[in-house]
mmCIF file of C-alpha atoms in Angstrom:
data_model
loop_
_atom_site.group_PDB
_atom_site.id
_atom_site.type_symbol
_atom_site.label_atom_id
_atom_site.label_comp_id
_atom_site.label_asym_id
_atom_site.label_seq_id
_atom_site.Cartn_x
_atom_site.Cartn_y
_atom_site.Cartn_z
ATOM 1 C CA UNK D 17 -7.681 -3.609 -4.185
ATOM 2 C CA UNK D 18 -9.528 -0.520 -2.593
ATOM 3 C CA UNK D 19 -10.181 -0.010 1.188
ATOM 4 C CA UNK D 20 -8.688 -2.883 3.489
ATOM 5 C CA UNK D 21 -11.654 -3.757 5.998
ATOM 6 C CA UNK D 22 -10.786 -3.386 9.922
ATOM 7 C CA UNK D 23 -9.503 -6.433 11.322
ATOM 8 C CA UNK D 24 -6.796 -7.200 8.571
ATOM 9 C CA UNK D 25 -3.863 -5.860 6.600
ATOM 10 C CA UNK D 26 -2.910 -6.640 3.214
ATOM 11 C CA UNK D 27 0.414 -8.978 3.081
ATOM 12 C CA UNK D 28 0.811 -9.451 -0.695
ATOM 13 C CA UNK D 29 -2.076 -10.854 -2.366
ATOM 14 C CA UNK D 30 -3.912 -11.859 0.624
ATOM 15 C CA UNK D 31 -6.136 -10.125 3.707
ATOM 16 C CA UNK D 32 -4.573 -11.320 6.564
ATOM 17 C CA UNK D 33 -5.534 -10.663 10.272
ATOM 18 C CA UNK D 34 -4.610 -8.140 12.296
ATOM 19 C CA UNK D 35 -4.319 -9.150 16.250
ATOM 20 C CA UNK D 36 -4.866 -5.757 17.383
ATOM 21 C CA UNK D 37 -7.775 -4.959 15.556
ATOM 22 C CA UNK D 38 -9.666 -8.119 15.838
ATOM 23 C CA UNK D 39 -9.553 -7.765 19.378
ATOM 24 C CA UNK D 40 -11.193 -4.294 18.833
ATOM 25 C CA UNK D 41 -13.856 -5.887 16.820
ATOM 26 C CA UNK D 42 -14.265 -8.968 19.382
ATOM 27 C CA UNK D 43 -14.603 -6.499 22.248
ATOM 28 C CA UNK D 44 -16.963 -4.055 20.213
ATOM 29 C CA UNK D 45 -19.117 -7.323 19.456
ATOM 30 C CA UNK D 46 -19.343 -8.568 23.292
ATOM 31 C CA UNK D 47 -20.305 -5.372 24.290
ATOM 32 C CA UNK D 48 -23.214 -4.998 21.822
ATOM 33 C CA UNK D 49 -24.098 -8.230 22.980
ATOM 34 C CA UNK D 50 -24.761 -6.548 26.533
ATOM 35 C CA UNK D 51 -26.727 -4.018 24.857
ATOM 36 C CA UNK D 52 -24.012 -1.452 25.291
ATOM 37 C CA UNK D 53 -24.703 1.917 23.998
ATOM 38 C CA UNK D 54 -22.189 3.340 21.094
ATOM 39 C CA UNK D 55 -21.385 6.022 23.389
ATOM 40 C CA UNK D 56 -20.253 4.148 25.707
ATOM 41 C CA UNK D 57 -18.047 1.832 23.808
ATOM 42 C CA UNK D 58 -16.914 4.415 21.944
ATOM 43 C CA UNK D 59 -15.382 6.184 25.468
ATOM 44 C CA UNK D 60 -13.851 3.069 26.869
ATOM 45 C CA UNK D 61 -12.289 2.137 23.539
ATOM 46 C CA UNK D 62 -10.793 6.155 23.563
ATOM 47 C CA UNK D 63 -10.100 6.000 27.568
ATOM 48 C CA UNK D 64 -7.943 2.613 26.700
ATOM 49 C CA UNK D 65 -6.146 4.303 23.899
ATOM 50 C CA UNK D 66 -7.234 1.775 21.443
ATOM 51 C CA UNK D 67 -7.520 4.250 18.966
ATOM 52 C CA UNK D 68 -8.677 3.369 15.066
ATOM 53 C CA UNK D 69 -6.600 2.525 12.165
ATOM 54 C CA UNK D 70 -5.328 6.223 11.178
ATOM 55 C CA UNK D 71 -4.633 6.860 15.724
ATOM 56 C CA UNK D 72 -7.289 8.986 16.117
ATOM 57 C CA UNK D 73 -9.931 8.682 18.561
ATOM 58 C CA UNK D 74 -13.054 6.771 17.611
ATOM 59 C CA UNK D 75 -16.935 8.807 17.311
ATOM 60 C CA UNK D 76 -19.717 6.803 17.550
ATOM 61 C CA UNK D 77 -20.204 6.880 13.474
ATOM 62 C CA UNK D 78 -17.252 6.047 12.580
ATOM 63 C CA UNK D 79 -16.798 2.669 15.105
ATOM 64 C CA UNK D 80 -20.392 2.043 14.083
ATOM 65 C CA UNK D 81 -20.018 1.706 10.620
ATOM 66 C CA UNK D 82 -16.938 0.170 10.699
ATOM 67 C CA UNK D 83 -17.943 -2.390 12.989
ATOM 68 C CA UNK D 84 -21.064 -3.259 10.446
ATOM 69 C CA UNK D 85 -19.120 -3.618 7.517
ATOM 70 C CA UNK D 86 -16.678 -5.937 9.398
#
């Protein structure tokens, strides 16, 4: 299948979504709407313990490229 994008999870045969990282993605996107700098998100996203897929914290490349690919 390879790599599952953020936002969903694989159940069976289908991509379905995942609550907790859509709202990720849905926060990231309102933010960059404000013009909010990576950095930025990247601390209150860490600072909120909304950490990334694997529980680590985010860095700026890797929410940045995962948010463009989503």
């Amino acid at each position: 299948y390879g790599k599952i994008p953020f936002g969903f999870h694989r159940d069976g045969d289908f991509f379905v979504e995942n609550a907790r990282e859509q709202a990720i993605l849905a926060d990231v996107r309102e933010w960059r709407a404000q013009k909010t700098k990576w950095n930025t998100i990247v601390e209150r996203l860490n600072a909120s313990e909304r950490f990334n897929r694997a529980g680590r914290p985010w860095s700026r490349q890797n929410l940045s490229g995962v948010f463009k690919r989503a």
